[in-house]
Coordinates of C-alpha atoms in Angstrom, one line a residue:
Chain A
M1 CA 0.0 0.0 0.0
L2 CA 1.0 3.6 -0.6
S3 CA 1.0 5.4 2.7
L4 CA 0.8 9.2 2.6
Y5 CA 0.7 11.2 5.9
G6 CA -0.9 8.2 7.6
T7 CA -3.5 7.3 5.0
D8 CA -3.1 4.1 2.8
F9 CA -3.9 3.9 -0.9
A10 CA -4.1 0.9 -3.2
S11 CA -3.3 2.8 -6.3
R12 CA 0.2 4.2 -7.0
L13 CA -1.0 6.5 -9.8
L14 CA -2.0 10.1 -9.0
L15 CA -3.9 12.1 -11.7
G16 CA -3.9 15.8 -12.5
T17 CA -7.3 17.2 -13.6
A18 CA -6.3 19.9 -16.1
R19 CA -6.6 19.9 -19.9
Y20 CA -8.9 17.0 -20.4
P21 CA -11.3 17.3 -23.4
S22 CA -14.1 17.5 -20.9
P23 CA -15.0 16.7 -17.3
A24 CA -16.7 13.6 -18.6
A25 CA -13.4 12.5 -20.2
L26 CA -11.6 13.2 -16.9
A27 CA -14.1 11.2 -14.9
K28 CA -13.7 8.2 -17.2
A29 CA -9.9 8.4 -16.9
V30 CA -10.2 8.5 -13.2
R31 CA -12.5 5.5 -13.2
I32 CA -10.5 3.4 -15.6
S33 CA -7.1 4.1 -14.0
R34 CA -8.5 3.2 -10.5
T35 CA -6.6 6.1 -9.1
N36 CA -7.3 7.1 -5.5
I37 CA -6.0 10.7 -5.6
V38 CA -6.5 13.6 -8.0
T39 CA -4.7 16.9 -8.0
V40 CA -6.6 20.2 -8.6
S41 CA -5.1 23.5 -9.4
L42 CA -6.9 26.0 -7.3
R43 CA -5.4 29.2 -8.6
R44 CA -6.0 28.5 -12.3
E45 CA -9.5 27.4 -11.9
T46 CA -10.8 30.2 -9.7
A47 CA -9.8 33.1 -11.9
G48 CA -8.9 35.4 -9.0
G49 CA -11.2 34.6 -6.2
G50 CA -14.4 33.5 -7.9
S51 CA -15.6 30.0 -7.3
G52 CA -14.7 27.1 -9.5
G53 CA -18.3 26.1 -8.6
A54 CA -19.6 23.3 -10.7
F55 CA -16.1 22.0 -11.7
F56 CA -15.0 21.6 -8.1
E57 CA -18.2 19.8 -7.3
M58 CA -17.6 17.5 -10.2
I59 CA -14.1 16.8 -8.8
Q60 CA -15.4 16.1 -5.4
E61 CA -18.1 13.7 -6.8
L62 CA -15.3 11.6 -8.4
G63 CA -15.1 9.8 -5.0
V64 CA -11.3 10.1 -4.7
S65 CA -9.1 12.1 -2.4
V66 CA -8.3 15.6 -3.6
L67 CA -4.8 17.0 -3.4
P68 CA -5.1 20.7 -4.2
N69 CA -2.0 22.3 -5.6
T70 CA -0.5 25.8 -5.8
A71 CA 0.2 25.8 -9.5
G72 CA 1.2 29.1 -10.9
C73 CA 2.6 30.6 -7.7
H74 CA 5.9 32.3 -8.0
S75 CA 6.5 33.5 -4.5
V76 CA 6.3 32.4 -0.8
S77 CA 3.4 34.7 0.0
E78 CA 1.4 33.6 -3.1
A79 CA 1.9 30.0 -2.3
V80 CA 0.9 30.4 1.4
L81 CA -2.2 32.3 0.4
T82 CA -3.2 29.8 -2.2
A83 CA -2.7 26.9 0.3
K84 CA -4.9 28.5 2.8
M85 CA -7.6 29.1 0.2
A86 CA -7.3 25.5 -0.9
R87 CA -7.7 24.3 2.7
E88 CA -11.0 26.2 2.9
V89 CA -12.4 25.1 -0.5
F90 CA -11.4 21.4 -0.2
R91 CA -11.4 21.0 3.6
T92 CA -8.1 19.1 3.6
D93 CA -4.7 19.8 5.1
W94 CA -3.0 18.3 2.1
I95 CA -1.3 20.7 -0.2
K96 CA 0.8 20.0 -3.3
L97 CA 3.3 22.8 -3.1
E98 CA 4.5 24.3 -6.3
V99 CA 6.6 27.5 -6.2
I100 CA 7.7 28.2 -9.7
G101 CA 11.1 29.7 -10.3
H102 CA 11.2 29.8 -14.1
H103 CA 8.1 30.7 -16.1
D104 CA 9.1 28.8 -19.2
T105 CA 10.4 25.4 -17.9
L106 CA 8.3 25.7 -14.7
Q107 CA 11.3 24.6 -12.7
P108 CA 10.7 25.0 -9.0
D109 CA 12.3 27.8 -7.0
V110 CA 13.7 25.4 -4.5
F111 CA 14.7 28.1 -2.1
A112 CA 11.2 29.6 -1.9
L113 CA 9.9 26.0 -1.8
V114 CA 11.8 25.1 1.3
E115 CA 10.8 28.3 3.0
T116 CA 7.1 27.9 2.1
A117 CA 7.1 24.2 3.2
R118 CA 8.4 25.2 6.6
I119 CA 5.7 27.9 7.0
L120 CA 2.9 25.6 5.9
S121 CA 4.1 22.6 7.9
G122 CA 4.1 24.9 10.9
E123 CA 0.5 25.7 10.3
G124 CA -0.6 22.1 10.2
F125 CA -0.5 21.5 6.5
Q126 CA 0.7 18.1 5.1
V127 CA 2.9 19.3 2.3
F128 CA 3.6 17.4 -0.9
P129 CA 6.5 19.5 -2.4
Y130 CA 7.1 19.6 -6.1
T131 CA 10.9 19.7 -6.3
T132 CA 13.8 18.9 -8.5
D133 CA 15.9 15.7 -8.1
D134 CA 18.5 17.5 -6.0
L135 CA 19.4 15.5 -2.9
V136 CA 20.3 18.4 -0.7
V137 CA 17.0 20.2 -1.4
A138 CA 15.2 17.0 -0.6
E139 CA 17.0 16.9 2.8
K140 CA 16.0 20.5 3.5
L141 CA 12.4 19.8 2.6
L142 CA 12.3 16.9 5.1
E143 CA 13.8 19.2 7.8
A144 CA 11.1 21.7 6.9
G145 CA 8.5 19.1 7.9
C146 CA 7.6 17.3 4.6
R147 CA 7.0 13.6 4.9
V148 CA 6.5 13.1 1.1
L149 CA 8.7 14.2 -1.7
M150 CA 7.6 14.8 -5.3
P151 CA 10.7 15.2 -7.5
W152 CA 10.4 15.8 -11.2
C153 CA 12.1 13.4 -13.6
A154 CA 12.2 16.0 -16.3
P155 CA 10.6 19.5 -16.8
I156 CA 6.8 19.7 -16.6
G157 CA 5.0 18.8 -19.8
S158 CA 8.3 17.9 -21.5
A159 CA 7.3 14.2 -21.8
M160 CA 11.1 13.4 -21.8
G161 CA 10.9 10.7 -19.2
P162 CA 13.6 10.1 -16.5
A163 CA 16.5 12.3 -17.6
N164 CA 18.8 11.6 -14.7
Q165 CA 18.3 8.1 -13.3
H166 CA 21.4 8.4 -11.2
A167 CA 19.8 11.3 -9.2
L168 CA 16.5 9.4 -8.8
R169 CA 18.4 6.3 -7.5
A170 CA 20.3 8.5 -5.1
L171 CA 17.0 9.9 -3.7
R172 CA 15.6 6.4 -3.3
A173 CA 18.8 5.2 -1.6
H174 CA 19.0 8.2 0.8
F175 CA 15.3 8.3 1.8
P176 CA 14.2 4.6 2.0
D177 CA 11.3 5.4 4.3
I178 CA 9.9 8.6 2.6
P179 CA 7.3 8.2 0.0
L180 CA 8.8 9.4 -3.3
I181 CA 6.3 10.3 -6.1
V182 CA 7.6 11.3 -9.5
D183 CA 5.8 14.5 -10.4
A184 CA 6.4 15.9 -13.9
G185 CA 8.3 14.8 -17.0
I186 CA 6.6 11.5 -17.7
G187 CA 5.5 11.1 -21.3
R188 CA 4.7 7.5 -21.8
P189 CA 4.0 4.3 -19.8
S190 CA 7.5 3.0 -20.2
H191 CA 8.8 6.1 -18.4
A192 CA 6.5 5.4 -15.5
A193 CA 7.6 1.7 -15.4
V194 CA 11.2 2.8 -15.3
V195 CA 10.8 5.0 -12.2
M196 CA 8.7 2.4 -10.5
E197 CA 11.4 -0.2 -11.2
L198 CA 13.8 2.2 -9.5
G199 CA 11.7 1.8 -6.4
F200 CA 9.7 5.0 -6.4
D201 CA 6.4 4.8 -4.6
A202 CA 4.1 6.4 -7.1
V203 CA 3.8 8.5 -10.2
L204 CA 1.7 11.7 -10.8
L205 CA 0.5 12.3 -14.3
N206 CA -1.5 15.0 -16.0
T207 CA -0.5 16.0 -19.6
A208 CA 0.5 12.5 -20.6
V209 CA -3.0 11.3 -20.0
A210 CA -5.1 14.4 -20.5
A211 CA -3.6 15.2 -23.9
A212 CA -3.7 11.7 -25.2
A213 CA -6.0 11.0 -28.1
D214 CA -7.9 8.6 -25.8
P215 CA -7.3 9.8 -22.2
A216 CA -9.1 6.9 -20.6
A217 CA -7.2 4.3 -22.5
M218 CA -3.9 6.0 -21.8
A219 CA -4.8 6.2 -18.1
N220 CA -5.3 2.5 -18.1
A221 CA -2.0 1.9 -19.9
F222 CA -0.2 4.0 -17.3
A223 CA -2.0 2.1 -14.4
L224 CA -0.7 -1.2 -15.9
A225 CA 2.8 0.1 -16.4
I226 CA 3.0 1.5 -12.9
E227 CA 1.8 -1.8 -11.4
A228 CA 4.2 -3.7 -13.6
G229 CA 7.1 -1.5 -12.5
R230 CA 6.1 -1.9 -8.9
Q231 CA 5.9 -5.7 -9.1
A232 CA 9.2 -5.9 -10.9
F233 CA 10.9 -3.8 -8.2
R234 CA 9.5 -6.0 -5.5
A235 CA 10.4 -9.2 -7.4
G236 CA 14.0 -8.2 -7.8
M237 CA 15.5 -7.6 -11.2
L238 CA 18.6 -8.8 -13.0
E239 CA 21.3 -6.3 -13.3
P240 CA 22.6 -5.7 -16.8
R241 CA 25.8 -7.4 -17.7
D242 CA 28.3 -6.0 -20.1
M243 CA 28.9 -8.8 -22.6
A244 CA 31.5 -6.7 -24.4
V245 CA 33.9 -7.4 -21.5
P246 CA 35.2 -11.0 -21.6
S247 CA 35.2 -12.9 -18.3
T248 CA 34.5 -16.7 -18.0
P249 CA 35.7 -19.1 -20.7
V250 CA 33.3 -20.4 -23.3
I251 CA 32.5 -24.1 -23.5
G252 CA 34.5 -25.7 -26.3
K253 CA 37.3 -23.3 -25.9
G254 CA 38.7 -25.3 -23.0
V255 CA 41.8 -23.2 -22.5
F256 CA 42.3 -20.7 -19.8
Q257 CA 44.0 -17.7 -21.2
Chain B
M1 CA -47.8 28.1 -33.6
N2 CA -46.8 31.0 -31.3
V3 CA -43.3 30.5 -29.8
L4 CA -41.3 32.3 -27.2
V5 CA -37.5 32.1 -27.6
K6 CA -35.5 33.1 -24.6
G7 CA -31.9 34.3 -25.2
V8 CA -30.3 36.4 -28.0
G9 CA -27.1 34.6 -28.1
V10 CA -26.2 32.6 -31.2
A11 CA -28.4 29.6 -30.0
G12 CA -31.5 31.8 -29.6
L13 CA -31.1 33.6 -32.9
A14 CA -30.4 30.4 -34.8
V15 CA -33.5 28.8 -33.4
A16 CA -35.5 31.9 -34.4
V17 CA -34.2 31.6 -37.9
E18 CA -35.2 27.9 -38.1
L19 CA -38.6 28.6 -36.7
A20 CA -39.2 31.7 -38.8
S21 CA -38.5 29.7 -41.9
R22 CA -41.2 27.2 -40.8
G23 CA -43.7 30.0 -40.6
M24 CA -44.1 30.2 -36.8
A25 CA -44.9 33.4 -34.9
I26 CA -41.8 34.2 -32.8
T27 CA -41.0 36.5 -29.9
V28 CA -37.4 36.7 -28.7
T29 CA -36.6 37.9 -25.2
D30 CA -33.5 38.5 -23.2
H31 CA -32.8 40.2 -19.9
R32 CA -29.9 42.0 -21.7
P33 CA -30.8 45.3 -23.3
S34 CA -28.9 44.4 -26.5
L35 CA -26.9 41.7 -28.2
E36 CA -23.8 42.6 -26.3
G37 CA -22.5 40.6 -23.4
S38 CA -23.5 37.1 -24.2
A39 CA -20.8 34.4 -24.7
S40 CA -21.5 34.6 -28.4
W41 CA -20.6 38.3 -28.4
F42 CA -17.0 37.3 -27.4
A43 CA -16.7 34.3 -29.7
G44 CA -14.0 33.7 -32.2
G45 CA -16.5 32.9 -35.0
M46 CA -14.3 30.2 -36.4
L47 CA -16.3 27.5 -38.4
A48 CA -13.5 25.0 -37.8
P49 CA -14.9 21.4 -37.4
W50 CA -11.6 19.8 -38.2
C51 CA -9.5 21.9 -35.8
E52 CA -12.0 21.5 -33.0
C53 CA -11.7 17.7 -33.2
E54 CA -8.2 18.1 -31.7
S55 CA -9.9 18.3 -28.3
A56 CA -13.5 17.3 -29.1
E57 CA -15.4 14.2 -30.0
Q58 CA -16.1 13.4 -33.6
A59 CA -19.7 14.3 -33.1
V60 CA -18.6 18.0 -33.1
F61 CA -17.2 17.4 -36.6
D62 CA -20.3 15.6 -37.8
L63 CA -22.7 18.3 -36.6
G64 CA -20.5 21.2 -37.4
R65 CA -19.5 20.3 -40.9
S66 CA -22.4 22.0 -42.6
A67 CA -22.3 25.1 -40.4
S68 CA -20.5 27.2 -43.0
D69 CA -23.3 26.5 -45.5
W70 CA -26.0 27.4 -43.0
W71 CA -24.4 30.7 -42.2
E72 CA -23.9 31.5 -45.9
A73 CA -27.5 30.9 -46.5
A74 CA -28.7 32.8 -43.5
L75 CA -26.3 35.8 -44.0
P76 CA -25.0 35.8 -47.6
G77 CA -21.6 37.4 -47.8
H78 CA -20.6 37.0 -44.2
V79 CA -18.8 33.7 -44.4
R80 CA -15.1 33.8 -45.4
R81 CA -14.0 30.5 -46.7
H82 CA -10.2 31.0 -46.4
G83 CA -9.5 28.0 -44.3
T84 CA -7.4 27.9 -41.1
L85 CA -3.6 28.1 -40.7
V86 CA -2.0 26.3 -37.7
V87 CA 1.6 27.0 -36.7
A88 CA 3.9 26.2 -33.8
P89 CA 7.2 27.5 -32.5
L90 CA 10.2 25.4 -33.4
R91 CA 10.4 23.8 -29.9
D92 CA 6.8 22.8 -30.1
A93 CA 6.9 21.3 -33.6
G94 CA 5.9 18.0 -32.2
E95 CA 2.5 19.6 -31.3
L96 CA 1.9 20.0 -35.0
A97 CA 2.1 16.3 -35.7
R98 CA -0.1 15.6 -32.7
F99 CA -2.6 18.2 -34.0
A100 CA -2.6 16.7 -37.5
D101 CA -3.2 13.2 -36.1
R102 CA -6.4 14.3 -34.4
T103 CA -8.1 16.5 -36.9
M104 CA -9.8 14.0 -39.3
D105 CA -7.2 14.3 -42.1
G106 CA -8.5 17.8 -42.8
A107 CA -5.0 19.4 -43.1
T108 CA -2.2 19.6 -45.6
W109 CA 1.3 20.2 -44.4
L110 CA 3.0 23.5 -45.4
D111 CA 6.7 24.5 -45.4
E112 CA 8.0 28.0 -45.0
E113 CA 7.1 28.9 -48.6
G114 CA 3.6 27.5 -48.2
I115 CA 3.0 29.5 -45.1
A116 CA 4.3 32.7 -46.9
R117 CA 2.0 32.1 -49.8
L118 CA -1.0 31.9 -47.6
E119 CA -0.1 34.6 -45.1
P120 CA 2.7 36.8 -46.4
A121 CA 2.9 38.6 -43.0
L122 CA 4.1 35.3 -41.4
A123 CA 6.9 34.7 -44.0
G124 CA 10.0 33.3 -42.4
R125 CA 8.5 33.0 -39.0
F126 CA 7.6 29.3 -38.9
R127 CA 9.2 26.3 -40.6
Q128 CA 6.1 24.1 -40.8
G129 CA 2.4 24.6 -40.6
L130 CA -0.9 22.9 -41.2
F131 CA -3.6 24.3 -43.5
F132 CA -7.2 23.3 -43.2
P133 CA -8.8 24.4 -46.5
G134 CA -12.3 23.3 -45.7
E135 CA -12.7 25.7 -42.7
A136 CA -14.2 29.2 -42.6
H137 CA -14.8 32.1 -40.3
L138 CA -17.2 35.0 -39.8
D139 CA -17.4 38.0 -37.5
P140 CA -19.7 36.9 -34.7
R141 CA -20.9 40.5 -33.8
E142 CA -21.8 41.3 -37.4
A143 CA -23.5 37.9 -37.7
L144 CA -25.6 38.4 -34.5
V145 CA -26.6 41.9 -35.6
G146 CA -27.3 40.6 -39.1
L147 CA -29.5 37.8 -37.9
Q148 CA -31.5 40.1 -35.6
Q149 CA -32.1 42.6 -38.4
D150 CA -33.1 39.9 -40.8
L151 CA -35.4 38.3 -38.2
A152 CA -37.0 41.7 -37.3
G153 CA -37.6 42.3 -41.0
R154 CA -39.4 39.0 -41.1
G155 CA -41.8 40.0 -38.3
V156 CA -40.0 38.4 -35.4
R157 CA -40.7 40.5 -32.2
F158 CA -37.7 41.3 -30.0
L159 CA -38.2 42.3 -26.4
L160 CA -34.8 43.0 -24.9
G161 CA -33.9 44.5 -21.5
R162 CA -36.0 44.8 -18.4
S163 CA -39.2 45.8 -20.1
D164 CA -42.6 45.9 -18.6
V165 CA -44.0 44.1 -21.6
V166 CA -42.1 40.9 -21.0
P167 CA -44.8 38.3 -21.7
A168 CA -45.6 35.3 -19.5
D169 CA -44.5 31.8 -20.8
N170 CA -48.1 30.7 -20.9
D171 CA -49.0 33.4 -23.4
F172 CA -47.3 31.1 -25.9
D173 CA -47.8 27.6 -27.3
R174 CA -44.2 26.7 -26.5
V175 CA -41.0 28.1 -25.1
V176 CA -37.5 27.5 -26.4
D177 CA -35.0 28.2 -23.7
C178 CA -31.6 29.3 -25.1
T179 CA -30.4 31.2 -22.1
G180 CA -26.9 29.6 -22.1
S181 CA -24.9 30.2 -18.9
G182 CA -28.0 32.0 -17.5
A183 CA -29.3 28.5 -16.9
V184 CA -26.3 27.4 -14.8
G185 CA -27.6 26.3 -11.4
K186 CA -31.1 25.7 -12.9
M187 CA -30.2 23.0 -15.4
Q188 CA -28.8 19.7 -14.1
G189 CA -25.2 19.2 -15.1
L190 CA -24.7 22.6 -16.7
R191 CA -21.6 24.5 -15.7
G192 CA -19.8 27.7 -16.9
V193 CA -16.4 27.8 -18.4
R194 CA -14.8 31.2 -18.3
G195 CA -13.3 32.5 -21.6
E196 CA -11.2 35.7 -21.9
M197 CA -10.4 37.4 -25.2
L198 CA -9.1 40.7 -26.5
Y199 CA -9.3 42.8 -29.6
L200 CA -6.1 44.4 -31.1
H201 CA -5.8 46.9 -33.8
S202 CA -2.8 46.9 -36.1
T203 CA -2.2 48.4 -39.5
E204 CA 1.2 46.6 -39.8
I205 CA -0.1 43.0 -40.1
T206 CA -2.7 41.6 -42.5
L207 CA -4.1 38.1 -42.1
S208 CA -6.7 36.5 -44.3
R209 CA -7.8 33.6 -42.1
P210 CA -7.7 32.5 -38.5
V211 CA -4.3 31.5 -37.3
R212 CA -3.8 29.1 -34.4
L213 CA -0.5 29.0 -32.6
L214 CA 0.0 25.7 -30.8
H215 CA 1.7 25.8 -27.4
P216 CA 1.4 23.1 -24.7
R217 CA 0.2 25.7 -22.1
Y218 CA -0.9 28.8 -24.0
P219 CA -2.7 27.8 -27.2
L220 CA -3.9 30.8 -29.0
Y221 CA -5.9 31.9 -32.0
V222 CA -5.9 35.1 -33.9
V223 CA -8.9 35.8 -36.1
P224 CA -8.7 38.8 -38.5
R225 CA -11.7 41.2 -38.5
A226 CA -12.4 44.1 -40.8
A227 CA -10.4 47.3 -40.7
G228 CA -7.2 46.1 -39.0
R229 CA -8.9 44.5 -36.1
F230 CA -7.8 41.1 -34.7
M231 CA -9.7 39.0 -32.1
V232 CA -7.2 37.1 -29.9
G233 CA -8.5 34.3 -27.8
A234 CA -9.2 32.6 -25.6
T235 CA -8.6 31.2 -22.1
M236 CA -10.5 28.2 -20.8
I237 CA -10.9 28.4 -17.1
E238 CA -13.3 26.2 -15.0
S239 CA -15.1 29.1 -13.3
E240 CA -18.4 30.9 -13.5
D241 CA -16.7 34.2 -12.6
N242 CA -17.5 36.7 -15.4
G243 CA -15.4 39.5 -13.9
P244 CA -12.8 41.4 -15.9
M245 CA -9.9 39.7 -17.5
A246 CA -7.1 38.6 -15.2
V247 CA -3.7 40.1 -15.7
R248 CA -2.1 36.6 -16.1
S249 CA -4.5 35.8 -18.9
L250 CA -3.8 39.1 -20.6
M251 CA -0.1 38.5 -20.4
E252 CA -0.4 35.0 -21.7
L253 CA -2.5 36.0 -24.7
L254 CA -0.4 39.0 -25.5
N255 CA 2.8 36.9 -25.2
A256 CA 1.4 34.4 -27.6
A257 CA 0.3 37.1 -30.0
Y258 CA 3.8 38.5 -29.9
A259 CA 5.3 35.1 -30.5
L260 CA 3.0 34.8 -33.6
H261 CA 4.3 38.2 -34.9
P262 CA 6.4 40.8 -33.0
A263 CA 4.6 43.6 -34.8
F264 CA 1.6 42.8 -32.5
A265 CA 3.7 44.6 -29.8
E266 CA 2.9 47.8 -31.7
A267 CA -0.8 47.0 -32.0
R268 CA -3.3 48.9 -29.9
L269 CA -5.3 47.0 -27.2
M270 CA -8.9 47.9 -28.1
E271 CA -10.9 45.7 -25.8
T272 CA -10.7 42.9 -23.4
G273 CA -13.8 40.7 -22.7
T274 CA -15.0 37.8 -20.6
G275 CA -17.7 35.4 -21.5
I276 CA -19.1 32.3 -19.7
R277 CA -19.4 29.3 -22.0
P278 CA -22.3 27.0 -21.0
A279 CA -21.2 23.4 -21.0
F280 CA -22.3 19.9 -19.9
A281 CA -19.9 17.4 -18.5
D282 CA -19.1 16.0 -21.9
N283 CA -18.7 19.5 -23.4
F284 CA -21.3 18.6 -26.0
P285 CA -24.6 20.5 -26.5
R286 CA -28.1 19.1 -26.0
V287 CA -31.6 19.7 -27.0
S288 CA -33.7 18.6 -24.1
V289 CA -37.5 18.6 -24.0
D290 CA -39.8 18.9 -21.0
A291 CA -43.3 20.2 -20.3
D292 CA -42.1 23.8 -19.7
A293 CA -39.7 24.2 -22.6
I294 CA -37.4 22.9 -25.3
R295 CA -33.9 23.7 -24.1
V296 CA -30.9 24.2 -26.3
N297 CA -27.8 24.6 -24.2
G298 CA -24.3 23.5 -23.6
L299 CA -22.8 24.9 -26.8
Y300 CA -19.5 25.4 -24.9
R301 CA -16.8 26.8 -27.3
H302 CA -18.8 25.7 -30.3
G303 CA -21.6 28.2 -30.5
F304 CA -21.3 29.4 -34.1
L305 CA -20.2 25.9 -35.2
L306 CA -23.0 23.9 -33.6
A307 CA -25.9 26.3 -33.2
P308 CA -27.2 25.7 -36.7
A309 CA -27.5 21.9 -36.1
M310 CA -28.9 22.3 -32.7
A311 CA -31.4 24.9 -33.9
G312 CA -32.5 22.5 -36.6
E313 CA -33.0 19.8 -34.0
A314 CA -35.1 22.1 -31.8
A315 CA -37.2 23.1 -34.8
A316 CA -37.7 19.5 -35.7
V317 CA -38.9 18.8 -32.2
L318 CA -41.4 21.7 -32.3
A319 CA -42.6 20.6 -35.7
R320 CA -43.3 17.1 -34.5
E321 CA -45.1 18.5 -31.4
A322 CA -47.2 20.8 -33.6
G323 CA -48.1 17.8 -35.7
R324 CA -49.6 16.0 -32.7
L325 CA -51.1 18.7 -30.6
D326 CA -53.9 16.3 -29.7
A327 CA -51.5 13.7 -28.2
P328 CA -51.1 13.5 -24.4
P329 CA -48.7 16.0 -22.9
Q330 CA -45.1 15.0 -23.2
N331 CA -42.9 15.0 -20.2
Q332 CA -39.8 13.4 -21.5
R333 CA -36.1 14.3 -21.6
R334 CA -34.1 13.2 -24.4
A335 CA -30.5 13.9 -25.4
F336 CA -29.7 14.6 -29.0
R337 CA -26.4 13.0 -30.0

């Protein structure tokens, strides 16, 4: 089971709710993927204080846990304010914390991220920080009170897949007991399988599913890949062997050289 | 048959056209004092069934394909059949292939020269593009005004604004409710989707057709209007807030317009506007029928594209009802797909 801030979940796939062809298409993807958690961007959908109204109601009727996020925030104060609004709207202490440092790549501002995480943790929020794959930043986030980490594996929306497996493996090795969720950069199910094989606990997807020609079918493909990657990680995999390097003798050769 | 049509957006006017052509007596009402302010007033006016399939079901294509002909018949001379040009910045070239994959084989690929031949103003700015020759556009405001004038000339009565003479529903044989986002909260499953747009004026750039700029986060279209005006749209925000345009949205649209052509930096910002698109959960419109009214709603971002087909369906329902006035009263709901 995936355990996040004391709650257990069967599914290791988290789905974003933006950019689907329609709320009906989103609902179908949620159902078929069997996800237990969806993220909702509060700031984008409220257009400056107004209510998301019917759309938020539809999200809450999906029957899954809602993880509000602070997408679009570029500063500590914006992120804190958005988190507080989200707590009121969705009645949850969960917050997926995004503090954007670069408007084009949407790379997180890790300095502001750590500071905001500390403030929000102090106010009783359970923070899911969207961060890079930097090990030291991860340590600082844990010091700030986070008990889940959500590193990218490539820039948001890039669909590049795990760009630096070494960094991802280092995160897993250094934080064996912290749930690690890859957030951003996944383009196709094989990418998700790779990070799950590395021992990551879950994968968060949005564009890769929402912008697929058939979002529901793609959601299912990802669910299968994530499950396959997880089972493979637990089953223990062969390590690759470099056959270009000679080692033991070959039968029939019979001579040690 | 004496029919009350509620709403002077594109749905209400299209319904009035269909009913008037069937010889019915029609009154059109709206709480607004004029045509201004409805979602239709802020529309792009693109008759683009292929391009819309990028994010919509094929049913949008099937129902929207004859829209250009309907508009040409209703308002001769208003429809410009110049197709649609779709371009993408070099980094997002992959989006073009994705777009082409999803748009019902309606496009031909263009290289730099092909783009320059179609739109000389964009020469040298994009390496590749898609051209949808079967698409068209019109000016929504001219079209709405034109329809109203034409209908008034044919004896249709318009009662707009908070007038004392607004008639009661039961003064009529039947009511067709086309109140769009005005029905949010009253109609099961109907929600509003905020759309923000702006008008620019530039004498430096000339475009002959709608141009769509693909971007993973800020897709944009620019639709040329008469006299150097350009409509730039549009955001899609899940909210029923119809307040003024947000700064973020304005910056995103202007950035994208600038990416399409830097000369837009010298354009004048003539207007910003916000409309609330009415939509059901599947973002597909419906004609539903109950004892109180025939309801045409949920046209989402496809008002000018799908209103003709939906108006035709509503008129067909009315004609069937008129043909069996002696039958027991109907209290059914049906979805038109």
